[in-house]
Amino acid sequence: MNKSKVYFTKKIEPQSLIEIYKNLGIKLSGNIAVKLHSGEDGNKNYLKPEFVKDLVEYLNATVVECNTAYDGARNTTEKHNKLMEKHGWNKYFNVDILDSESDEILEIENGKNIKKNYVGSKMKNYDSILVLSHFKGHPMGGYGGAIKNISIGLASAKGKRYIHTNGKEDAKYDDLFTANHDMFLESMADAAKSIMDLYKNKIACINVMVNMSVDCDCCATAKDPCMNDIGILASLDPVALDQACIDLVYNSDDKGRDELVERIESKNGLLTIESAEKQGVGTREYELISVD
């Protein structure tokens, strides 16, 4: 497989998001969704609406999210919409909770652990999608980036439980913490394949390496960032994109990189990337192209 192109800029500005998107050479069209993380109530590290505003407006897109599988301010559509308003998303954008009505099943061709992926029924309303991810650590996945945002992020609440429990129908909250951990990481790769197969050449990914805590934006009381900001990366290949971000962390001389690396390795986070590559989601071989 040829190396995938990953574009990189150290400039972390709203306009930089537009410029790095242009470098991808893709023109997302039709009804465009921007999948991002709305940020759990109390979290301070998530990407803010003011930062992404110019890009979303440039694309004339809708901000989309899905409900969570755990207790908090985003596990029902009513609460999630209230939080979106509190965090300012509704102030600037049209916002759509994809699983607010029902679920839809995507078949996973040759899925290792799961053979189907539950997504929100409203996903069918969107012709193309930009996956805009905040790269950081994660208390279960080790790290969160494009693959996680495509898989768990775009899964409905039922789908999130299904992925976490490696295909357990009607899984409950407590089941999320007793399922086989490595199989969960592999199941994320399975789910990511279904999304990539659905959108094919109508999906693009951007990772923003800022506010890099060991915790996810789903944590209400996430730890403070442990590393200095690095930049913005973009690719049509989510596997190459996440691998490039991982490499930038591992190769950094930042004093806080050890804390993030420990979180990634303690949760076997690299298994997600390895599994996604085996599933044909993308390749870990990439060419990093600076656009500064």
mmCIF file of C-alpha atoms in Angstrom:
data_model
loop_
_atom_site.group_PDB
_atom_site.id
_atom_site.type_symbol
_atom_site.label_atom_id
_atom_site.label_comp_id
_atom_site.label_asym_id
_atom_site.label_seq_id
_atom_site.Cartn_x
_atom_site.Cartn_y
_atom_site.Cartn_z
ATOM 1 C CA MET A 1 0.000 0.000 0.000
ATOM 2 C CA ASN A 2 1.277 3.474 -0.893
ATOM 3 C CA LYS A 3 2.020 5.977 1.829
ATOM 4 C CA SER A 4 -0.867 8.249 2.759
ATOM 5 C CA LYS A 5 -0.402 11.997 2.803
ATOM 6 C CA VAL A 6 -0.744 13.735 6.168
ATOM 7 C CA TYR A 7 -0.596 17.525 6.194
ATOM 8 C CA PHE A 8 0.749 19.389 9.223
ATOM 9 C CA THR A 9 0.842 22.968 10.431
ATOM 10 C CA LYS A 10 2.145 24.376 13.702
ATOM 11 C CA LYS A 11 -0.268 27.296 13.376
ATOM 12 C CA ILE A 12 -3.267 26.679 15.599
ATOM 13 C CA GLU A 13 -5.700 29.306 14.373
ATOM 14 C CA PRO A 14 -9.253 29.192 12.949
ATOM 15 C CA GLN A 15 -7.955 30.070 9.477
ATOM 16 C CA SER A 16 -5.431 27.230 9.712
ATOM 17 C CA LEU A 17 -8.293 24.738 9.762
ATOM 18 C CA ILE A 18 -9.519 26.049 6.422
ATOM 19 C CA GLU A 19 -6.072 26.112 4.866
ATOM 20 C CA ILE A 20 -5.196 22.570 5.912
ATOM 21 C CA TYR A 21 -8.562 21.327 4.652
ATOM 22 C CA LYS A 22 -7.814 22.904 1.266
ATOM 23 C CA ASN A 23 -4.510 21.026 1.130
ATOM 24 C CA LEU A 24 -6.375 17.724 1.187
ATOM 25 C CA GLY A 25 -7.517 18.306 -2.374
ATOM 26 C CA ILE A 26 -11.034 17.066 -1.655
ATOM 27 C CA LYS A 27 -14.224 19.043 -2.088
ATOM 28 C CA LEU A 28 -16.852 17.705 0.262
ATOM 29 C CA SER A 29 -20.229 18.360 -1.297
ATOM 30 C CA GLY A 30 -23.954 18.027 -0.821
ATOM 31 C CA ASN A 31 -25.279 18.093 2.716
ATOM 32 C CA ILE A 32 -22.040 18.160 4.747
ATOM 33 C CA ALA A 33 -21.711 17.033 8.359
ATOM 34 C CA VAL A 34 -18.895 18.064 10.694
ATOM 35 C CA LYS A 35 -18.548 15.449 13.431
ATOM 36 C CA LEU A 36 -16.905 16.872 16.535
ATOM 37 C CA HIS A 37 -17.054 16.452 20.302
ATOM 38 C CA SER A 38 -19.518 18.752 22.035
ATOM 39 C CA GLY A 39 -17.601 18.459 25.329
ATOM 40 C CA GLU A 40 -18.990 16.980 28.540
ATOM 41 C CA ASP A 41 -20.407 19.452 31.043
ATOM 42 C CA GLY A 42 -17.484 20.678 33.163
ATOM 43 C CA ASN A 43 -14.788 19.742 30.648
ATOM 44 C CA LYS A 44 -12.490 22.603 29.657
ATOM 45 C CA ASN A 45 -10.252 20.955 27.047
ATOM 46 C CA TYR A 46 -12.631 20.317 24.132
ATOM 47 C CA LEU A 47 -12.396 22.307 20.883
ATOM 48 C CA LYS A 48 -14.539 25.407 21.254
ATOM 49 C CA PRO A 49 -17.137 26.581 18.714
ATOM 50 C CA GLU A 50 -15.315 29.870 18.181
ATOM 51 C CA PHE A 51 -12.240 27.959 17.016
ATOM 52 C CA VAL A 52 -14.061 25.832 14.421
ATOM 53 C CA LYS A 53 -16.578 28.487 13.340
ATOM 54 C CA ASP A 54 -14.752 29.667 10.219
ATOM 55 C CA LEU A 55 -14.257 26.135 8.906
ATOM 56 C CA VAL A 56 -17.864 25.056 9.481
ATOM 57 C CA GLU A 57 -19.106 28.199 7.769
ATOM 58 C CA TYR A 58 -16.645 27.715 4.900
ATOM 59 C CA LEU A 59 -18.135 24.262 4.317
ATOM 60 C CA ASN A 60 -21.710 25.461 4.908
ATOM 61 C CA ALA A 61 -21.979 22.377 7.106
ATOM 62 C CA THR A 62 -24.049 21.088 10.015
ATOM 63 C CA VAL A 63 -22.418 20.175 13.331
ATOM 64 C CA VAL A 64 -23.410 16.620 14.241
ATOM 65 C CA GLU A 65 -23.078 14.586 17.413
ATOM 66 C CA CYS A 66 -24.472 11.396 18.970
ATOM 67 C CA ASN A 67 -25.701 10.639 22.454
ATOM 68 C CA THR A 68 -23.458 8.894 24.970
ATOM 69 C CA ALA A 69 -23.678 5.459 26.563
ATOM 70 C CA TYR A 70 -22.888 6.669 30.076
ATOM 71 C CA ASP A 71 -24.519 8.969 32.621
ATOM 72 C CA GLY A 72 -23.816 12.665 32.237
ATOM 73 C CA ALA A 73 -25.108 15.682 30.369
ATOM 74 C CA ARG A 74 -25.194 14.047 26.929
ATOM 75 C CA ASN A 75 -26.889 10.662 27.361
ATOM 76 C CA THR A 76 -30.310 11.838 26.183
ATOM 77 C CA THR A 77 -31.169 14.085 23.254
ATOM 78 C CA GLU A 78 -32.914 16.590 25.529
ATOM 79 C CA LYS A 79 -29.912 16.949 27.834
ATOM 80 C CA HIS A 80 -27.451 16.898 24.946
ATOM 81 C CA ASN A 81 -29.251 19.721 23.153
ATOM 82 C CA LYS A 82 -29.247 21.790 26.339
ATOM 83 C CA LEU A 83 -25.509 21.275 26.733
ATOM 84 C CA MET A 84 -24.891 22.136 23.078
ATOM 85 C CA GLU A 85 -26.672 25.401 23.735
ATOM 86 C CA LYS A 86 -24.741 25.993 26.970
ATOM 87 C CA HIS A 87 -21.426 25.424 25.180
ATOM 88 C CA GLY A 88 -22.398 27.810 22.400
ATOM 89 C CA TRP A 89 -22.739 25.375 19.513
ATOM 90 C CA ASN A 90 -26.286 26.455 18.686
ATOM 91 C CA LYS A 91 -25.221 30.095 18.717
ATOM 92 C CA TYR A 92 -23.164 29.631 15.560
ATOM 93 C CA PHE A 93 -24.331 26.450 13.825
ATOM 94 C CA ASN A 94 -27.164 24.195 12.878
ATOM 95 C CA VAL A 95 -26.755 21.250 15.255
ATOM 96 C CA ASP A 96 -28.073 17.738 14.706
ATOM 97 C CA ILE A 97 -28.060 14.815 17.163
ATOM 98 C CA LEU A 98 -27.898 11.917 14.702
ATOM 99 C CA ASP A 99 -29.511 9.304 16.971
ATOM 100 C CA SER A 100 -32.269 11.561 18.306
ATOM 101 C CA GLU A 101 -34.941 9.546 16.475
ATOM 102 C CA SER A 102 -33.746 5.981 15.973
ATOM 103 C CA ASP A 103 -30.873 3.701 15.035
ATOM 104 C CA GLU A 104 -29.777 2.394 11.663
ATOM 105 C CA ILE A 105 -27.565 -0.633 11.098
ATOM 106 C CA LEU A 106 -24.454 -0.591 8.931
ATOM 107 C CA GLU A 107 -23.093 -3.995 8.002
ATOM 108 C CA ILE A 108 -19.365 -4.524 8.650
ATOM 109 C CA GLU A 109 -17.723 -6.561 5.946
ATOM 110 C CA ASN A 110 -15.309 -9.088 7.502
ATOM 111 C CA GLY A 111 -15.601 -7.519 10.949
ATOM 112 C CA LYS A 112 -13.282 -9.270 13.400
ATOM 113 C CA ASN A 113 -15.430 -8.923 16.532
ATOM 114 C CA ILE A 114 -18.622 -7.239 15.411
ATOM 115 C CA LYS A 115 -20.494 -7.605 12.130
ATOM 116 C CA LYS A 116 -22.722 -4.554 12.381
ATOM 117 C CA ASN A 117 -22.572 -0.977 13.605
ATOM 118 C CA TYR A 118 -25.498 0.950 15.078
ATOM 119 C CA VAL A 119 -25.515 4.592 13.972
ATOM 120 C CA GLY A 120 -28.078 7.367 14.201
ATOM 121 C CA SER A 121 -30.816 7.178 11.584
ATOM 122 C CA LYS A 122 -30.180 10.807 10.610
ATOM 123 C CA MET A 123 -26.769 9.902 9.209
ATOM 124 C CA LYS A 124 -28.460 9.071 5.916
ATOM 125 C CA ASN A 125 -29.274 12.779 5.527
ATOM 126 C CA TYR A 126 -25.606 13.658 4.976
ATOM 127 C CA ASP A 127 -23.756 13.195 1.707
ATOM 128 C CA SER A 128 -20.236 13.800 3.029
ATOM 129 C CA ILE A 129 -18.518 14.271 6.369
ATOM 130 C CA LEU A 130 -15.567 16.030 7.940
ATOM 131 C CA VAL A 131 -14.353 14.270 11.084
ATOM 132 C CA LEU A 132 -12.871 17.017 13.255
ATOM 133 C CA SER A 133 -11.137 15.482 16.253
ATOM 134 C CA HIS A 134 -9.331 16.755 19.321
ATOM 135 C CA PHE A 135 -6.283 14.518 19.763
ATOM 136 C CA LYS A 136 -5.653 13.664 23.428
ATOM 137 C CA GLY A 137 -5.505 10.783 25.866
ATOM 138 C CA HIS A 138 -8.447 8.625 26.872
ATOM 139 C CA PRO A 139 -9.158 6.691 30.104
ATOM 140 C CA MET A 140 -10.328 3.582 28.205
ATOM 141 C CA GLY A 141 -8.979 3.801 24.658
ATOM 142 C CA GLY A 142 -5.556 5.149 25.641
ATOM 143 C CA TYR A 143 -5.900 7.983 23.157
ATOM 144 C CA GLY A 144 -8.669 9.655 21.214
ATOM 145 C CA GLY A 145 -8.298 10.787 17.619
ATOM 146 C CA ALA A 146 -9.853 10.264 14.206
ATOM 147 C CA ILE A 147 -10.492 6.509 14.463
ATOM 148 C CA LYS A 148 -12.307 6.868 17.763
ATOM 149 C CA ASN A 149 -14.362 9.811 16.501
ATOM 150 C CA ILE A 150 -15.360 7.843 13.409
ATOM 151 C CA SER A 151 -16.252 4.688 15.330
ATOM 152 C CA ILE A 152 -17.467 5.357 18.872
ATOM 153 C CA GLY A 153 -18.134 9.005 18.060
ATOM 154 C CA LEU A 154 -20.505 8.305 15.178
ATOM 155 C CA ALA A 155 -22.160 5.311 16.855
ATOM 156 C CA SER A 156 -25.548 5.854 18.434
ATOM 157 C CA ALA A 157 -25.893 5.418 22.193
ATOM 158 C CA LYS A 158 -26.886 1.798 21.545
ATOM 159 C CA GLY A 159 -24.012 1.491 19.101
ATOM 160 C CA LYS A 160 -21.513 2.767 21.652
ATOM 161 C CA ARG A 161 -22.609 0.085 24.114
ATOM 162 C CA TYR A 162 -22.487 -2.499 21.330
ATOM 163 C CA ILE A 163 -18.901 -1.582 20.373
ATOM 164 C CA HIS A 164 -17.724 -1.382 23.985
ATOM 165 C CA THR A 165 -19.119 -4.849 24.730
ATOM 166 C CA ASN A 166 -17.978 -6.434 21.463
ATOM 167 C CA GLY A 167 -21.443 -7.093 20.127
ATOM 168 C CA LYS A 168 -23.622 -7.594 23.191
ATOM 169 C CA GLU A 169 -27.216 -6.761 22.311
ATOM 170 C CA ASP A 170 -29.064 -4.634 24.887
ATOM 171 C CA ALA A 171 -25.830 -4.001 26.779
ATOM 172 C CA LYS A 172 -26.149 -1.922 29.921
ATOM 173 C CA TYR A 173 -23.889 0.754 31.398
ATOM 174 C CA ASP A 174 -22.130 -1.645 33.789
ATOM 175 C CA ASP A 175 -21.305 -3.963 30.875
ATOM 176 C CA LEU A 176 -18.988 -1.313 29.434
ATOM 177 C CA PHE A 177 -16.441 -1.958 32.179
ATOM 178 C CA THR A 178 -16.494 -5.771 32.235
ATOM 179 C CA ALA A 179 -16.063 -6.512 28.526
ATOM 180 C CA ASN A 180 -12.752 -7.713 27.082
ATOM 181 C CA HIS A 181 -10.662 -4.574 26.685
ATOM 182 C CA ASP A 182 -8.547 -5.539 23.673
ATOM 183 C CA MET A 183 -11.630 -6.780 21.845
ATOM 184 C CA PHE A 184 -13.221 -3.376 22.470
ATOM 185 C CA LEU A 185 -10.255 -1.654 20.806
ATOM 186 C CA GLU A 186 -10.551 -4.042 17.855
ATOM 187 C CA SER A 187 -14.303 -3.457 17.684
ATOM 188 C CA MET A 188 -13.661 0.267 17.264
ATOM 189 C CA ALA A 189 -11.616 -0.599 14.192
ATOM 190 C CA ASP A 190 -14.481 -2.754 12.906
ATOM 191 C CA ALA A 191 -16.955 0.087 13.359
ATOM 192 C CA ALA A 192 -14.616 2.587 11.695
ATOM 193 C CA LYS A 193 -14.503 0.351 8.619
ATOM 194 C CA SER A 194 -18.292 0.541 8.235
ATOM 195 C CA ILE A 195 -18.186 4.345 8.193
ATOM 196 C CA MET A 196 -15.283 4.512 5.750
ATOM 197 C CA ASP A 197 -17.053 2.017 3.471
ATOM 198 C CA LEU A 198 -20.225 4.100 3.648
ATOM 199 C CA TYR A 199 -18.645 7.443 2.754
ATOM 200 C CA LYS A 200 -15.738 6.144 0.636
ATOM 201 C CA ASN A 201 -14.234 9.243 -1.059
ATOM 202 C CA LYS A 202 -16.594 11.642 0.712
ATOM 203 C CA ILE A 203 -14.887 11.760 4.109
ATOM 204 C CA ALA A 204 -11.952 13.820 5.378
ATOM 205 C CA CYS A 205 -10.277 13.996 8.788
ATOM 206 C CA ILE A 206 -8.587 16.720 10.826
ATOM 207 C CA ASN A 207 -6.870 16.193 14.202
ATOM 208 C CA VAL A 208 -6.078 19.170 16.432
ATOM 209 C CA MET A 209 -3.227 18.569 18.889
ATOM 210 C CA VAL A 210 -4.058 21.098 21.595
ATOM 211 C CA ASN A 211 -4.974 20.859 25.289
ATOM 212 C CA MET A 212 -3.572 17.331 25.347
ATOM 213 C CA SER A 213 -4.714 15.857 28.614
ATOM 214 C CA VAL A 214 -4.496 12.155 29.413
ATOM 215 C CA ASP A 215 -8.281 12.329 29.708
ATOM 216 C CA CYS A 216 -10.952 12.614 27.042
ATOM 217 C CA ASP A 217 -13.390 15.465 26.424
ATOM 218 C CA CYS A 218 -16.071 13.091 27.740
ATOM 219 C CA CYS A 219 -14.606 13.506 31.251
ATOM 220 C CA ALA A 220 -16.362 16.226 33.265
ATOM 221 C CA THR A 221 -13.282 16.697 35.439
ATOM 222 C CA ALA A 222 -10.485 15.932 33.002
ATOM 223 C CA LYS A 223 -6.892 16.433 34.066
ATOM 224 C CA ASP A 224 -5.117 19.552 32.840
ATOM 225 C CA PRO A 225 -3.101 19.205 29.620
ATOM 226 C CA CYS A 226 0.247 17.482 30.190
ATOM 227 C CA MET A 227 1.946 18.597 26.964
ATOM 228 C CA ASN A 228 2.360 21.816 25.042
ATOM 229 C CA ASP A 229 0.257 22.232 21.910
ATOM 230 C CA ILE A 230 1.759 20.771 18.722
ATOM 231 C CA GLY A 231 -0.410 21.749 15.776
ATOM 232 C CA ILE A 232 -3.106 20.678 13.318
ATOM 233 C CA LEU A 233 -2.930 17.619 11.058
ATOM 234 C CA ALA A 234 -5.224 16.498 8.244
ATOM 235 C CA SER A 235 -5.551 13.472 5.981
ATOM 236 C CA LEU A 236 -8.030 11.446 3.957
ATOM 237 C CA ASP A 237 -6.681 8.426 5.854
ATOM 238 C CA PRO A 238 -7.656 8.289 9.558
ATOM 239 C CA VAL A 239 -5.138 5.547 10.328
ATOM 240 C CA ALA A 240 -2.207 7.513 8.918
ATOM 241 C CA LEU A 241 -3.501 10.633 10.645
ATOM 242 C CA ASP A 242 -3.671 9.041 14.091
ATOM 243 C CA GLN A 243 -0.290 7.359 13.575
ATOM 244 C CA ALA A 244 1.294 10.692 12.678
ATOM 245 C CA CYS A 245 -0.109 12.253 15.849
ATOM 246 C CA ILE A 246 1.124 9.332 17.946
ATOM 247 C CA ASP A 247 4.589 9.701 16.421
ATOM 248 C CA LEU A 248 4.670 13.420 17.158
ATOM 249 C CA VAL A 249 3.912 12.644 20.794
ATOM 250 C CA TYR A 250 6.455 9.825 21.070
ATOM 251 C CA ASN A 251 9.190 11.830 19.351
ATOM 252 C CA SER A 252 8.565 14.969 21.396
ATOM 253 C CA ASP A 253 11.057 16.283 23.943
ATOM 254 C CA ASP A 254 8.208 17.861 25.896
ATOM 255 C CA LYS A 255 8.530 17.056 29.608
ATOM 256 C CA GLY A 256 4.902 15.933 29.740
ATOM 257 C CA ARG A 257 5.030 13.450 26.868
ATOM 258 C CA ASP A 258 5.828 10.558 29.231
ATOM 259 C CA GLU A 259 2.484 10.998 30.982
ATOM 260 C CA LEU A 260 0.549 10.790 27.730
ATOM 261 C CA VAL A 261 2.642 7.872 26.453
ATOM 262 C CA GLU A 262 2.019 6.013 29.708
ATOM 263 C CA ARG A 263 -1.740 6.511 29.282
ATOM 264 C CA ILE A 264 -1.631 5.272 25.679
ATOM 265 C CA GLU A 265 0.462 2.206 26.482
ATOM 266 C CA SER A 266 -1.290 1.285 29.738
ATOM 267 C CA LYS A 267 -4.543 0.960 27.772
ATOM 268 C CA ASN A 268 -2.890 -0.732 24.762
ATOM 269 C CA GLY A 269 -4.120 2.168 22.645
ATOM 270 C CA LEU A 270 -1.953 1.361 19.638
ATOM 271 C CA LEU A 271 -3.990 -1.814 19.092
ATOM 272 C CA THR A 272 -6.769 0.346 17.664
ATOM 273 C CA ILE A 273 -4.481 1.706 14.949
ATOM 274 C CA GLU A 274 -2.998 -1.717 14.223
ATOM 275 C CA SER A 275 -6.471 -3.273 13.974
ATOM 276 C CA ALA A 276 -7.784 -0.488 11.751
ATOM 277 C CA GLU A 277 -4.907 -1.012 9.349
ATOM 278 C CA LYS A 278 -5.606 -4.769 9.216
ATOM 279 C CA GLN A 279 -9.260 -3.994 8.494
ATOM 280 C CA GLY A 280 -8.323 -1.844 5.516
ATOM 281 C CA VAL A 281 -9.431 1.412 7.099
ATOM 282 C CA GLY A 282 -6.084 2.936 6.113
ATOM 283 C CA THR A 283 -2.333 2.522 6.400
ATOM 284 C CA ARG A 284 0.150 3.431 9.122
ATOM 285 C CA GLU A 285 2.657 4.378 6.432
ATOM 286 C CA TYR A 286 2.483 8.090 5.745
ATOM 287 C CA GLU A 287 4.280 11.103 4.333
ATOM 288 C CA LEU A 288 4.165 14.110 6.666
ATOM 289 C CA ILE A 289 3.862 17.310 4.635
ATOM 290 C CA SER A 290 4.421 20.634 6.395
ATOM 291 C CA VAL A 291 2.225 23.428 5.097
ATOM 292 C CA ASP A 292 3.565 26.278 7.258
#
